[in-house]
Short mmCIF file of C-alpha atoms in Angstrom, two decimals:
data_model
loop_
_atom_site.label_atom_id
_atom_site.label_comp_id
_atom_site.label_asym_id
_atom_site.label_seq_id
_atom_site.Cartn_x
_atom_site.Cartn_y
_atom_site.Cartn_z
CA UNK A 120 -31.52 15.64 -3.07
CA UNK A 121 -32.34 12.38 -0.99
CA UNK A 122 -29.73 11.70 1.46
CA UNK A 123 -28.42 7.93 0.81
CA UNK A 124 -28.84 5.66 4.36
CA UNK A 125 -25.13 4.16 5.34
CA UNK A 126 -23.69 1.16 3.84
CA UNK A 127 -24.03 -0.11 7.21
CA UNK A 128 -27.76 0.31 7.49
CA UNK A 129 -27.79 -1.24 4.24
CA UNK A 130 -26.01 -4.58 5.32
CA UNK A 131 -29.56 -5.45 6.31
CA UNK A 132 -31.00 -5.39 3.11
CA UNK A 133 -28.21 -7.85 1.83
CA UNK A 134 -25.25 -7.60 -0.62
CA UNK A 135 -27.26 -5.98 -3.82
CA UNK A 136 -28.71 -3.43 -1.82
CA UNK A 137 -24.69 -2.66 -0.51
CA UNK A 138 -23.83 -2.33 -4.17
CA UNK A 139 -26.23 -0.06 -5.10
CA UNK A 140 -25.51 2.36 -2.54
CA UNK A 141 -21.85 2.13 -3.53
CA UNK A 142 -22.50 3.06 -6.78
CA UNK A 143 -24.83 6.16 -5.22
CA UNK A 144 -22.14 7.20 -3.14
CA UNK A 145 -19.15 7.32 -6.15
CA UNK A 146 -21.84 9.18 -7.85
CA UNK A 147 -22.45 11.67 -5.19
CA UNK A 148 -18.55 11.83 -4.98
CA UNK A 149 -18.59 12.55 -8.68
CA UNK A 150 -21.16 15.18 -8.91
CA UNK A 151 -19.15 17.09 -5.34
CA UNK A 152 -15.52 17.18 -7.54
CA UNK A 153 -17.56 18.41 -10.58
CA UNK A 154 -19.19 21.51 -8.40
CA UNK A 155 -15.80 22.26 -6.82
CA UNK A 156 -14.26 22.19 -10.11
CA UNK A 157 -16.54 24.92 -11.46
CA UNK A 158 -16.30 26.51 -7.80
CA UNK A 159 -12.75 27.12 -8.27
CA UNK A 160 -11.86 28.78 -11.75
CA UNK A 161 -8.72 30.69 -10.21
CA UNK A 162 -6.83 27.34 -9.60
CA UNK A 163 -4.06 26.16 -11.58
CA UNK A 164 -3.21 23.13 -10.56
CA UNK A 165 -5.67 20.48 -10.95
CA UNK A 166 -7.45 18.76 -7.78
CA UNK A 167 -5.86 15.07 -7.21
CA UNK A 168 -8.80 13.53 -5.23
CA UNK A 169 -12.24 14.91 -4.45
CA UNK A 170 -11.42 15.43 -0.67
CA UNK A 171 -8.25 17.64 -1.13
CA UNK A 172 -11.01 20.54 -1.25
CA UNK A 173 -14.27 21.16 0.93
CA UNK A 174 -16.99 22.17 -1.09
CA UNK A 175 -18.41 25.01 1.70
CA UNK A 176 -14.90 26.00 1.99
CA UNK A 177 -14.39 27.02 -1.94
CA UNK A 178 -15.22 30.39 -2.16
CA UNK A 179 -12.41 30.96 0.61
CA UNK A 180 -9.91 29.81 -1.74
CA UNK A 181 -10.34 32.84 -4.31
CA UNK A 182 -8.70 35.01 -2.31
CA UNK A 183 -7.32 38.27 -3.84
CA UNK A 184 -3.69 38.60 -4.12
CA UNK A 185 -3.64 41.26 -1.36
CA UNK A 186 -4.76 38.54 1.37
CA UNK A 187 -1.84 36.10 -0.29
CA UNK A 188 0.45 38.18 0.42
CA UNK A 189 -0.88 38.97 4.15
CA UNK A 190 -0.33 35.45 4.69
CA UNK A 191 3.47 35.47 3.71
CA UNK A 192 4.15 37.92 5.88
CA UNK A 193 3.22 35.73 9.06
CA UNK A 194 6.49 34.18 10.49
CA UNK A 195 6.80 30.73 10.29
CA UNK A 196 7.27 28.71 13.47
CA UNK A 197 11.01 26.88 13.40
CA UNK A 198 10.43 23.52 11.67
CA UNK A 199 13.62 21.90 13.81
CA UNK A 200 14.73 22.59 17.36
CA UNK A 201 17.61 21.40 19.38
CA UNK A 202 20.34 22.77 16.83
CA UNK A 203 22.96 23.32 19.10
CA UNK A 204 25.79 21.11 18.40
CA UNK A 205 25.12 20.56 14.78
CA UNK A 206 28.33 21.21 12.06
CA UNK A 207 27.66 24.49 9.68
CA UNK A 208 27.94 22.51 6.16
CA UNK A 209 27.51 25.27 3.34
CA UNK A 210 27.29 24.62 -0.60
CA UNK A 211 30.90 26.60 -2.10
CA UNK A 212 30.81 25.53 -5.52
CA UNK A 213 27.00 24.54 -6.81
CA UNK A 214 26.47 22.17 -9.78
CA UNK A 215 25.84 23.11 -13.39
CA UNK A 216 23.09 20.77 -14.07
CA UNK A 217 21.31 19.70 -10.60
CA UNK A 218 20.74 20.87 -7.46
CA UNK A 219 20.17 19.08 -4.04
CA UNK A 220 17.96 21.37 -1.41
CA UNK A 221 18.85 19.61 1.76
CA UNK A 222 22.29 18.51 1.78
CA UNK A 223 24.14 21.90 2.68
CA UNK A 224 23.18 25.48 3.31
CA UNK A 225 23.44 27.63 -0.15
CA UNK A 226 21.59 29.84 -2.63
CA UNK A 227 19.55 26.41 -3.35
CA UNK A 228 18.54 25.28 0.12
CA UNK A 229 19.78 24.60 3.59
CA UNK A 230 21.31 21.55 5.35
CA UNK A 231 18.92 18.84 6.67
CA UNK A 232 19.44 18.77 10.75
CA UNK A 233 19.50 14.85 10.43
CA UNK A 234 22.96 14.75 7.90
CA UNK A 235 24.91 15.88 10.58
CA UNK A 236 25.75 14.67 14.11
CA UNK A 237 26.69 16.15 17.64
CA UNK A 238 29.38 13.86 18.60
CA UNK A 239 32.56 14.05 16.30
CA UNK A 240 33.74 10.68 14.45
CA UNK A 241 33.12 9.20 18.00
CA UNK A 242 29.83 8.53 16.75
CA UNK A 243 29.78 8.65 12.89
CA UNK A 244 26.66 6.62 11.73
CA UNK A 245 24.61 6.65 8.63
CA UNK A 246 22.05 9.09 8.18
CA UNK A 247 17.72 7.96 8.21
CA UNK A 248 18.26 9.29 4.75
CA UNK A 249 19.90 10.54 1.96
CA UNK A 250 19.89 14.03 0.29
CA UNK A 251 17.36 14.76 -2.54
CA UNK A 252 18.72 15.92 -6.03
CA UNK A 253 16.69 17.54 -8.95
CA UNK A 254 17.26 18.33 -11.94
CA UNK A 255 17.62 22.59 -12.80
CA UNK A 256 14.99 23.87 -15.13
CA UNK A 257 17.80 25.41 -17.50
CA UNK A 258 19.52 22.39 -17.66
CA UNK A 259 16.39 20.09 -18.72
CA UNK A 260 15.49 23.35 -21.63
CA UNK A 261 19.01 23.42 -22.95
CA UNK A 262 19.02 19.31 -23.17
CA UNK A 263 15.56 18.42 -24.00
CA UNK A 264 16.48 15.02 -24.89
CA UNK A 265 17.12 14.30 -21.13
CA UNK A 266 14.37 13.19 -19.51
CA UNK A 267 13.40 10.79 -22.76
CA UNK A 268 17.07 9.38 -21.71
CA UNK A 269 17.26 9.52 -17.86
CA UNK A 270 16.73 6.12 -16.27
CA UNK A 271 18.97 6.14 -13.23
CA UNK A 272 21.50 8.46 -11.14
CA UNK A 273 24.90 7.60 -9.58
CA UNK A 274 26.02 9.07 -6.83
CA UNK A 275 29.27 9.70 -4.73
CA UNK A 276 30.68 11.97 -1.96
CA UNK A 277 34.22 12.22 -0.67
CA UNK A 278 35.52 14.22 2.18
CA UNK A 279 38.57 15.64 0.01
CA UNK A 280 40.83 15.64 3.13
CA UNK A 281 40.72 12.27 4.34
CA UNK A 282 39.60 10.77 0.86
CA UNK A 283 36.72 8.92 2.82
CA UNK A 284 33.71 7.52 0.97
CA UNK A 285 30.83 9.21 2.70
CA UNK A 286 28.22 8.50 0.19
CA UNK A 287 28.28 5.88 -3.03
CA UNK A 288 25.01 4.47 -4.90
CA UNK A 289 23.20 3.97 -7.65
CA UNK A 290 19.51 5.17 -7.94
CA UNK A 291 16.99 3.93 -10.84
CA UNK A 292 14.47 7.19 -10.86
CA UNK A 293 11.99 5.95 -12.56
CA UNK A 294 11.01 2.48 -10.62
CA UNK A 295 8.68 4.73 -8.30
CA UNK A 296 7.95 7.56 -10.76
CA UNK A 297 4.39 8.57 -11.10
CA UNK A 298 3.11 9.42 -14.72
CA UNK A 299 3.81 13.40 -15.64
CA UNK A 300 6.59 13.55 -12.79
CA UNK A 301 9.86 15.14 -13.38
CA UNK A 302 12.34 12.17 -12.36
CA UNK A 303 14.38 13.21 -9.43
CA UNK A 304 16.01 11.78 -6.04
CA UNK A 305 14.01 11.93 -3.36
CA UNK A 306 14.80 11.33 0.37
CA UNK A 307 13.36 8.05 0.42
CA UNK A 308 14.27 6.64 -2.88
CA UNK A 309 16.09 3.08 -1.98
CA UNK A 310 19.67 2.10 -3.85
CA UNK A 311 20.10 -0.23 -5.67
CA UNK A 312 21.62 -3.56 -4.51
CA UNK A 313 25.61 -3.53 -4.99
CA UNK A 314 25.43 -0.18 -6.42
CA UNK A 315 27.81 1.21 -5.10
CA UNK A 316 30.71 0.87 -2.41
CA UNK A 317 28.59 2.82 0.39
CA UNK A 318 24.64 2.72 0.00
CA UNK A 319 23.89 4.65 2.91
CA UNK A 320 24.67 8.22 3.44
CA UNK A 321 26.87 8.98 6.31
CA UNK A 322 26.24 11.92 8.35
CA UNK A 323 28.77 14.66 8.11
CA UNK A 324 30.57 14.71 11.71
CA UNK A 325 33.79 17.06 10.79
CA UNK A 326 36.26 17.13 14.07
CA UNK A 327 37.68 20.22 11.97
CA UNK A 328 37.32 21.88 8.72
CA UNK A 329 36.29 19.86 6.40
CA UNK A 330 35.64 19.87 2.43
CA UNK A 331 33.39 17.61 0.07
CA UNK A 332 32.95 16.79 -3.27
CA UNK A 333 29.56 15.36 -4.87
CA UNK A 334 29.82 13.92 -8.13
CA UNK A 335 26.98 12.80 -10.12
CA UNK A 336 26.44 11.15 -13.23
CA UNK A 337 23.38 10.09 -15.04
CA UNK A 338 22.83 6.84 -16.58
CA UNK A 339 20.58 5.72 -19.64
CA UNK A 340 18.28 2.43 -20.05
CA UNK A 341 21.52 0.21 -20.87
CA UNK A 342 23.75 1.77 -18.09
CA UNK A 343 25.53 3.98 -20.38
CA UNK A 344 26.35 7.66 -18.88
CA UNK A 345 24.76 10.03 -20.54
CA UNK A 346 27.38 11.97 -22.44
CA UNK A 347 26.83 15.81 -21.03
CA UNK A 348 26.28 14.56 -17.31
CA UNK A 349 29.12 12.86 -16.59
CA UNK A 350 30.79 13.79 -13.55
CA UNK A 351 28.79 16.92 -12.41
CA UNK A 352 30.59 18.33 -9.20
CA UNK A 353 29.21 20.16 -6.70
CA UNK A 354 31.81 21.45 -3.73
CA UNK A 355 31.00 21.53 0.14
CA UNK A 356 32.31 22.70 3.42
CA UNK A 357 31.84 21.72 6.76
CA UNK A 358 32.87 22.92 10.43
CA UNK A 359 32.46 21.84 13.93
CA UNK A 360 29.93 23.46 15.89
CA UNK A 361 30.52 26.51 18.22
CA UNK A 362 31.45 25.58 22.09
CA UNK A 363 28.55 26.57 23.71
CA UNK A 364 29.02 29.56 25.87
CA UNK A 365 30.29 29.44 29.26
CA UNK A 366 27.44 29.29 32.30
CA UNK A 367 26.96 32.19 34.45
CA UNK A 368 26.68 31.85 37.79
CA UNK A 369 22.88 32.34 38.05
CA UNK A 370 23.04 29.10 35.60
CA UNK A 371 25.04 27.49 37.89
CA UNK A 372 23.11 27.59 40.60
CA UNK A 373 20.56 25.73 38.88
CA UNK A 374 22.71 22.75 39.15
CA UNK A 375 23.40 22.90 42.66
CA UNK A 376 21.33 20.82 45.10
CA UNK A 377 18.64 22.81 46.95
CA UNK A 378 19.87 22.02 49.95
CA UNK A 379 22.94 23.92 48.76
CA UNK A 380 21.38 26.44 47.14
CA UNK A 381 19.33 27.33 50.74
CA UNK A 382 22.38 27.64 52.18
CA UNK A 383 24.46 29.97 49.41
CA UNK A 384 21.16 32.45 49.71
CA UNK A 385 20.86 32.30 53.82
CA UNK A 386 24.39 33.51 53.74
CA UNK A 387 24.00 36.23 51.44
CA UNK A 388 20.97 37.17 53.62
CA UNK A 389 22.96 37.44 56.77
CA UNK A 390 25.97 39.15 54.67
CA UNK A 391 23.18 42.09 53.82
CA UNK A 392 21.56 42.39 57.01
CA UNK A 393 25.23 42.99 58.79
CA UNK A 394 26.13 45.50 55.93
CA UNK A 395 28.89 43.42 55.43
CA UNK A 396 28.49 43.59 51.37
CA UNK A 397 31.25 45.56 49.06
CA UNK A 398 31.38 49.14 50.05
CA UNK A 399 29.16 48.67 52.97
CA UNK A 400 31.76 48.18 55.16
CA UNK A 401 33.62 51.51 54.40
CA UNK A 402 30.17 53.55 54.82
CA UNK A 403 29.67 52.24 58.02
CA UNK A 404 33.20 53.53 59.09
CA UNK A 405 32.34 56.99 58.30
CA UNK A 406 29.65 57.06 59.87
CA UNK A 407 31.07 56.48 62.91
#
């Protein structure tokens, strides 16, 4: 096939001549995502754009299910570093009708790095974010009027021993939902205005053991709750860190100034050369 000059070539020949190789190009764009569709009968899911998927690099894709599974076995590099510090908050009591993969550790997910912080109620401060929430599968096929009736979610958290608000907002689900999405809570999904009494989700910064308690209720089109998801609890727990372990004294010496550090290994030089270390001293006396 003739290969189409650039549109910037084409800026010479004026605007018409721009246009027509637009038109080229979306039809060269066209013909690519029809080739790749018929290049790739083994995929499921369907191909958003026509540059998710490199034509020369198709046939790669049908891999057989041994080389899948070859590929899972590869460890995974650590997606967070810097951990030390962080509170242990685990899920105790998951909810019957959603699930939230990020706020806590549990059968469901683990806790988010960012919803915690290193320094105590000293520095409590609201998180970047807020956890996600979706919806389980079995709850959606027992109810399957729900997601005709789902418009927006409210949120809160308490710490149960304090009775401090950690977490309260409203969420309308379907302002940024794309057509054939599942309506859930992401990360990023903004509150709405007045709510709730605490929009922003504060970190969880436990001085000692702590417990939580999400509730979440659904809300219809007129700001009704919905009548089986009122209330849905989900139960958390949350620790301090570990003290870090105490420094040995090779550590230590890290921290000492290298003019120090010359010194401390000149004497333990001349302490060896005089056979002056322990038990040297009592083989030199029989000896003599």
């Amino acid at each position: 096939a003739p290969v189409a000059p650039s549109l910037k070539s084409a800026q010479r020949y004026g605007v018409d001549a721009a246009v027509t190789l637009t038109a080229a190009s979306q039809g060269q764009r066209a013909l690519r995502r029809a080739m790749w569709m018929t290049a790739l009968p083994s995929i499921n899911k369907p191909i958003r754009t026509a540059f998710e998927v490199d034509r020369d690099n198709a046939p790669a894709l049908q891999d057989s299910n041994d080389e899948a599974a070859k590929e899972k076995d590869v460890p995974m590099p650590p997606m967070w570093e810097n951990l030390d510090g962080l509170p242990e908050v685990k899920v105790t009591s998951p909810a019957v009708a959603y699930f939230s993969k990020d706020i806590g550790s549990g059968e469901d997910g683990e806790m988010k790095p960012t919803f915690g912080c290193k320094c105590g109620g000293q520095d409590w401060r609201p998180a970047m974010s807020h956890p996600s929430i979706s919806f389980r599968q079995e709850f959606i096929d027992l109810h399957p009027d729900f997601l005709g009736r789902i418009q927006k979610l409210k949120v809160n958290l308490v710490n149960d021993n304090t009775q401090k608000t950690q977490w309260d907002a409203t969420y309308d689900l379907l302002r940024f939902l794309k057509s054939g999405d599942v309506p859930t809570l992401t990360e990023t999904t903004p509150a709405i205005p007045a709510g709730g009494k605490q929009l922003r989700f504060l970190t969880f910064c436990p001085e000692a053991a702590q417990n939580y308690t999400l509730k979440v209720t659904a809300l219809d089109s007129n700001d009704e709750p919905i009548d089986y998801f009122q209330d849905d609890e989900m139960h958390l727990s949350a620790t301090p860190a570990k003290p870090p372990p105490a420094p040995e004294e090779d550590d230590l010496l890290k921290f000492i100034s290298p003019a120090k550090q010359a010194e401390k290994i000149a004497e333990q030089g001349v302490i060896k050369e005089h056979g002056m270390e322990t038990g040297s001293t009592g083989e030199m006396l029989k000896e003599s």
